[in-house]
Amino acid sequence: LLLTSPGDSEGKSFILASLGIVLASVGNRVIAVDADMRRPKLHELFDRPNVMGLADFLDGRKGGRKESFSVPLQETDFESLYLLSAGRPPADPAALLTSPRFPALLESLGGRADVILIDSPPVSGSPDATVLATLAEGTILVVSAGFTKLELIQKTKDRLLAQDGVNLLGLAVNRVKVNSSYYHCVSDRESRRPWWSQWRGKEKNGASLTLSEAADRLGISESMARRWRKSGRLPAVRQWLLWWRVDPSELNRVIEQTLDRSVEVHK
């Protein structure tokens, strides 16, 4: 099942994660695949690193080397719900999605799970969503109440149905007003970094990393790295008054633990 949207910030990743949790809670084995390799989001929603994922598997990269390896699925905090994160941003995501390895991957995952949920980029941008829609058994278009224009919904629908093999099941409407309040997801627009954070990010002695640099190696946002630092998941020591530094060896240990915890799911 593919979830896509007409444009950015419709909340499709949030809807997909919620749907995955509900399906898993009633006994289904679910694999959530983040195929939005341009702006991945699922790993943050499930609070997982993005060290290796879909892009690395399709390209055959592991640790910067070309080799064959198993699908890097990660366990989530929800029983029977697994995540295949997007992986490191590739130079040409569309080329990876049109490679023979991707349909073979979906077939393999289909033998291990009851439901595969695929997150994709918006239809209005790259061709990725239309490519993915031809491979999925069904597609749901996520729109946002009070935000998505009707003309854009119709244009997106026509664009999807113009492709052979696309089974558009319908709409999922996000941010619907209930009891005079909105239940919505946070926009994934990147915030501008102030000038002092850029200066702070420079190495002082080459022996430690800033939280921003550690986040980049983990494939997560800086805000997520700060949450991990507060919980102790990402070891860091205070330098000066407010700045935190991460020992590269400690960071490598976190990355190795992530890779070691890749699970093999059997239905």
Short mmCIF file of C-alpha atoms in Angstrom, two decimals:
data_model
loop_
_atom_site.label_atom_id
_atom_site.label_comp_id
_atom_site.label_asym_id
_atom_site.label_seq_id
_atom_site.Cartn_x
_atom_site.Cartn_y
_atom_site.Cartn_z
CA LEU A 1 0.00 0.00 0.00
CA LEU A 2 1.49 3.34 -1.12
CA LEU A 3 0.77 6.62 0.66
CA THR A 4 1.54 9.78 -1.26
CA SER A 5 0.26 13.36 -1.41
CA PRO A 6 -0.26 16.16 -3.92
CA GLY A 7 2.37 18.42 -2.33
CA ASP A 8 4.63 18.91 0.68
CA SER A 9 3.52 19.02 4.31
CA GLU A 10 0.25 17.12 3.89
CA GLY A 11 1.13 14.71 6.73
CA LYS A 12 1.44 11.49 4.70
CA SER A 13 4.34 10.15 6.76
CA PHE A 14 2.43 10.76 9.98
CA ILE A 15 -0.67 9.04 8.55
CA LEU A 16 1.44 6.09 7.38
CA ALA A 17 3.08 5.67 10.79
CA SER A 18 -0.29 5.84 12.53
CA LEU A 19 -1.80 3.32 10.11
CA GLY A 20 1.15 0.99 10.66
CA ILE A 21 0.71 1.12 14.43
CA VAL A 22 -3.03 0.39 14.18
CA LEU A 23 -2.55 -2.52 11.76
CA ALA A 24 0.21 -4.03 13.91
CA SER A 25 -1.86 -3.64 17.10
CA VAL A 26 -4.57 -5.94 15.71
CA GLY A 27 -2.14 -8.74 14.87
CA ASN A 28 -0.72 -7.90 11.45
CA ARG A 29 2.98 -8.08 10.71
CA VAL A 30 3.74 -4.71 9.12
CA ILE A 31 6.82 -3.34 7.35
CA ALA A 32 6.98 0.44 6.83
CA VAL A 33 9.23 1.37 3.90
CA ASP A 34 10.47 4.94 3.54
CA ALA A 35 10.81 5.36 -0.23
CA ASP A 36 10.99 9.14 0.08
CA MET A 37 14.75 9.16 -0.37
CA ARG A 38 14.75 12.90 -1.09
CA ARG A 39 13.22 14.02 2.24
CA PRO A 40 12.95 10.95 4.52
CA LYS A 41 10.81 11.26 7.63
CA LEU A 42 9.72 7.84 8.92
CA HIS A 43 12.93 7.16 10.87
CA GLU A 44 12.31 10.30 12.94
CA LEU A 45 8.67 9.43 13.57
CA PHE A 46 9.78 6.01 14.86
CA ASP A 47 12.80 7.51 16.66
CA ARG A 48 15.34 5.41 14.78
CA PRO A 49 18.64 6.26 13.05
CA ASN A 50 19.00 6.37 9.30
CA VAL A 51 22.48 4.88 8.97
CA MET A 52 21.53 2.35 6.30
CA GLY A 53 18.30 1.74 4.46
CA LEU A 54 16.46 1.40 1.16
CA ALA A 55 18.85 3.47 -0.95
CA ASP A 56 21.89 1.55 0.30
CA PHE A 57 20.22 -1.80 -0.34
CA LEU A 58 19.10 -0.92 -3.87
CA ASP A 59 22.52 0.49 -4.71
CA GLY A 60 24.34 -2.39 -3.01
CA ARG A 61 26.30 -0.06 -0.74
CA LYS A 62 27.45 -1.05 2.73
CA GLY A 63 30.03 1.02 4.53
CA GLY A 64 30.86 2.78 1.27
CA ARG A 65 31.58 -0.52 -0.53
CA LYS A 66 29.58 -2.38 -3.14
CA GLU A 67 28.49 -5.74 -1.76
CA SER A 68 25.48 -7.95 -1.23
CA PHE A 69 23.78 -7.76 2.17
CA SER A 70 20.43 -8.47 3.79
CA VAL A 71 17.60 -5.95 3.99
CA PRO A 72 18.42 -3.58 6.92
CA LEU A 73 15.09 -3.76 8.74
CA GLN A 74 14.85 -2.15 12.17
CA GLU A 75 12.53 -3.05 15.01
CA THR A 76 10.29 -0.27 16.31
CA ASP A 77 8.75 0.27 19.72
CA PHE A 78 5.61 -1.48 18.46
CA GLU A 79 5.37 -5.24 18.29
CA SER A 80 5.20 -6.69 14.75
CA LEU A 81 5.98 -3.30 13.17
CA TYR A 82 9.33 -2.99 11.38
CA LEU A 83 11.00 -0.11 9.57
CA LEU A 84 13.08 0.06 6.42
CA SER A 85 14.40 3.61 6.53
CA ALA A 86 15.31 5.55 3.39
CA GLY A 87 19.07 5.36 3.87
CA ARG A 88 21.62 7.86 2.68
CA PRO A 89 20.33 10.25 -0.03
CA PRO A 90 21.32 8.85 -3.45
CA ALA A 91 22.28 10.95 -6.45
CA ASP A 92 19.31 9.70 -8.48
CA PRO A 93 16.47 8.18 -6.41
CA ALA A 94 14.25 7.63 -9.47
CA ALA A 95 16.92 5.43 -11.06
CA LEU A 96 17.02 3.21 -7.97
CA LEU A 97 13.23 2.89 -7.89
CA THR A 98 13.15 1.80 -11.53
CA SER A 99 15.87 -0.80 -11.05
CA PRO A 100 14.92 -4.52 -11.03
CA ARG A 101 16.05 -4.75 -7.42
CA PHE A 102 13.10 -2.75 -6.10
CA PRO A 103 10.25 -5.00 -7.35
CA ALA A 104 12.29 -7.99 -6.17
CA LEU A 105 12.64 -6.35 -2.75
CA LEU A 106 8.87 -5.76 -2.51
CA GLU A 107 8.23 -9.38 -3.42
CA SER A 108 10.67 -10.53 -0.77
CA LEU A 109 9.13 -8.27 1.90
CA GLY A 110 5.67 -9.47 0.87
CA GLY A 111 6.67 -12.97 1.91
CA ARG A 112 7.62 -11.77 5.39
CA ALA A 113 4.75 -9.43 6.27
CA ASP A 114 0.97 -9.15 6.02
CA VAL A 115 1.11 -5.48 5.02
CA ILE A 116 3.80 -3.32 3.43
CA LEU A 117 3.27 0.43 3.77
CA ILE A 118 5.35 2.60 1.43
CA ASP A 119 5.96 6.30 1.99
CA SER A 120 6.76 8.27 -1.17
CA PRO A 121 7.57 11.84 -2.23
CA PRO A 122 4.68 14.09 -3.30
CA VAL A 123 3.25 13.54 -6.77
CA SER A 124 3.71 17.18 -7.77
CA GLY A 125 7.48 17.01 -7.53
CA SER A 126 9.65 14.18 -8.77
CA PRO A 127 8.44 11.18 -10.81
CA ASP A 128 9.13 8.88 -7.85
CA ALA A 129 5.51 8.72 -6.67
CA THR A 130 4.08 7.71 -10.04
CA VAL A 131 6.76 5.02 -10.40
CA LEU A 132 5.95 3.64 -6.95
CA ALA A 133 2.20 3.76 -7.59
CA THR A 134 2.59 1.37 -10.52
CA LEU A 135 4.31 -1.15 -8.23
CA ALA A 136 1.91 -0.97 -5.28
CA GLU A 137 -1.29 -2.98 -5.06
CA GLY A 138 -3.11 0.14 -3.90
CA THR A 139 -2.44 3.87 -3.49
CA ILE A 140 -3.93 6.31 -0.99
CA LEU A 141 -3.68 10.05 -1.58
CA VAL A 142 -3.21 12.02 1.65
CA VAL A 143 -4.63 15.55 1.58
CA SER A 144 -4.89 18.20 4.26
CA ALA A 145 -8.19 19.87 5.22
CA GLY A 146 -8.04 23.62 4.76
CA PHE A 147 -4.64 23.37 3.08
CA THR A 148 -4.77 21.29 -0.11
CA LYS A 149 -6.45 22.99 -3.05
CA LEU A 150 -9.17 21.08 -4.86
CA GLU A 151 -7.59 21.81 -8.25
CA LEU A 152 -4.31 20.26 -7.09
CA ILE A 153 -6.12 17.15 -5.83
CA GLN A 154 -7.83 16.70 -9.19
CA LYS A 155 -4.58 17.30 -11.09
CA THR A 156 -2.77 14.77 -8.91
CA LYS A 157 -5.53 12.20 -9.35
CA ASP A 158 -5.39 12.59 -13.14
CA ARG A 159 -1.62 12.27 -13.14
CA LEU A 160 -1.72 9.04 -11.15
CA LEU A 161 -4.52 7.45 -13.14
CA ALA A 162 -2.75 8.29 -16.40
CA GLN A 163 -0.20 5.59 -15.47
CA ASP A 164 -1.05 1.99 -16.33
CA GLY A 165 -1.40 -0.27 -13.31
CA VAL A 166 -2.21 2.42 -10.73
CA ASN A 167 -5.00 1.43 -8.32
CA LEU A 168 -6.05 4.63 -6.57
CA LEU A 169 -8.13 3.57 -3.56
CA GLY A 170 -9.17 7.03 -2.40
CA LEU A 171 -8.28 9.93 -0.10
CA ALA A 172 -7.11 10.12 3.50
CA VAL A 173 -7.97 13.57 4.84
CA ASN A 174 -5.58 14.93 7.46
CA ARG A 175 -6.05 17.87 9.87
CA VAL A 176 -9.82 17.48 9.93
CA LYS A 177 -11.50 19.79 12.43
CA VAL A 178 -12.88 17.79 15.37
CA ASN A 179 -14.48 19.47 18.39
CA SER A 180 -13.15 22.87 17.35
CA SER A 181 -9.54 21.75 17.33
CA TYR A 182 -7.09 20.42 14.76
CA TYR A 183 -5.07 17.25 15.14
CA HIS A 184 -2.15 17.72 12.82
CA CYS A 185 1.43 16.73 12.17
CA VAL A 186 4.33 19.13 12.37
CA SER A 187 5.71 20.45 9.11
CA ASP A 188 8.98 18.90 8.06
CA ARG A 189 10.32 22.15 6.64
CA GLU A 190 13.88 22.65 7.75
CA SER A 191 14.46 25.59 10.04
CA ARG A 192 17.13 28.11 9.25
CA ARG A 193 20.27 27.69 11.32
CA PRO A 194 21.51 30.85 13.02
CA TRP A 195 24.99 32.11 12.25
CA TRP A 196 26.37 31.04 15.61
CA SER A 197 25.33 27.40 15.08
CA GLN A 198 27.41 27.33 11.89
CA TRP A 199 30.43 28.63 13.80
CA ARG A 200 29.74 26.18 16.63
CA GLY A 201 29.75 23.30 14.14
CA LYS A 202 33.39 23.79 13.24
CA GLU A 203 35.87 21.35 14.72
CA LYS A 204 38.08 22.78 17.45
CA ASN A 205 40.61 20.02 17.96
CA GLY A 206 39.55 17.23 15.59
CA ALA A 207 38.93 14.92 18.55
CA SER A 208 35.19 15.33 18.94
CA LEU A 209 32.06 16.11 16.98
CA THR A 210 29.25 18.59 17.47
CA LEU A 211 25.70 17.32 17.86
CA SER A 212 25.03 18.59 14.33
CA GLU A 213 27.92 16.53 12.92
CA ALA A 214 26.89 13.47 14.93
CA ALA A 215 23.31 13.87 13.67
CA ASP A 216 24.57 13.98 10.09
CA ARG A 217 26.47 10.70 10.53
CA LEU A 218 23.40 9.08 12.06
CA GLY A 219 21.13 10.39 9.32
CA ILE A 220 18.88 12.20 11.80
CA SER A 221 17.96 15.82 12.47
CA GLU A 222 19.81 17.93 15.01
CA SER A 223 16.66 18.21 17.16
CA MET A 224 16.44 14.41 17.24
CA ALA A 225 20.12 14.23 18.26
CA ARG A 226 19.40 16.61 21.13
CA ARG A 227 16.57 14.36 22.33
CA TRP A 228 18.88 11.34 22.16
CA ARG A 229 21.53 13.25 24.09
CA LYS A 230 19.06 14.11 26.87
CA SER A 231 17.92 10.49 27.14
CA GLY A 232 21.49 9.16 27.16
CA ARG A 233 21.06 7.29 23.90
CA LEU A 234 23.73 9.48 22.28
CA PRO A 235 26.68 9.92 24.68
CA ALA A 236 27.89 13.51 24.78
CA VAL A 237 29.87 15.73 27.12
CA ARG A 238 29.34 19.42 27.81
CA GLN A 239 31.88 21.85 26.43
CA TRP A 240 31.73 25.48 27.43
CA LEU A 241 28.31 26.55 28.68
CA LEU A 242 25.75 25.19 26.23
CA TRP A 243 27.70 23.25 23.62
CA TRP A 244 27.89 19.48 23.58
CA ARG A 245 30.54 17.32 21.95
CA VAL A 246 30.38 13.67 20.91
CA ASP A 247 33.35 11.30 20.97
CA PRO A 248 33.69 9.72 17.48
CA SER A 249 34.42 6.32 19.02
CA GLU A 250 31.17 6.52 21.03
CA LEU A 251 29.29 7.53 17.90
CA ASN A 252 30.78 4.60 15.97
CA ARG A 253 29.63 2.31 18.77
CA VAL A 254 26.05 3.60 18.39
CA ILE A 255 26.22 3.06 14.62
CA GLU A 256 27.64 -0.46 15.01
CA GLN A 257 24.90 -1.33 17.49
CA THR A 258 22.32 -0.12 14.97
CA LEU A 259 23.79 -2.29 12.21
CA ASP A 260 24.07 -5.30 14.53
CA ARG A 261 20.39 -4.95 15.47
CA SER A 262 19.15 -5.23 11.89
CA VAL A 263 16.51 -7.93 12.06
CA GLU A 264 15.52 -10.68 9.68
CA VAL A 265 11.74 -10.92 9.62
CA HIS A 266 10.10 -14.26 8.88
CA LYS A 267 6.37 -14.50 8.38
#
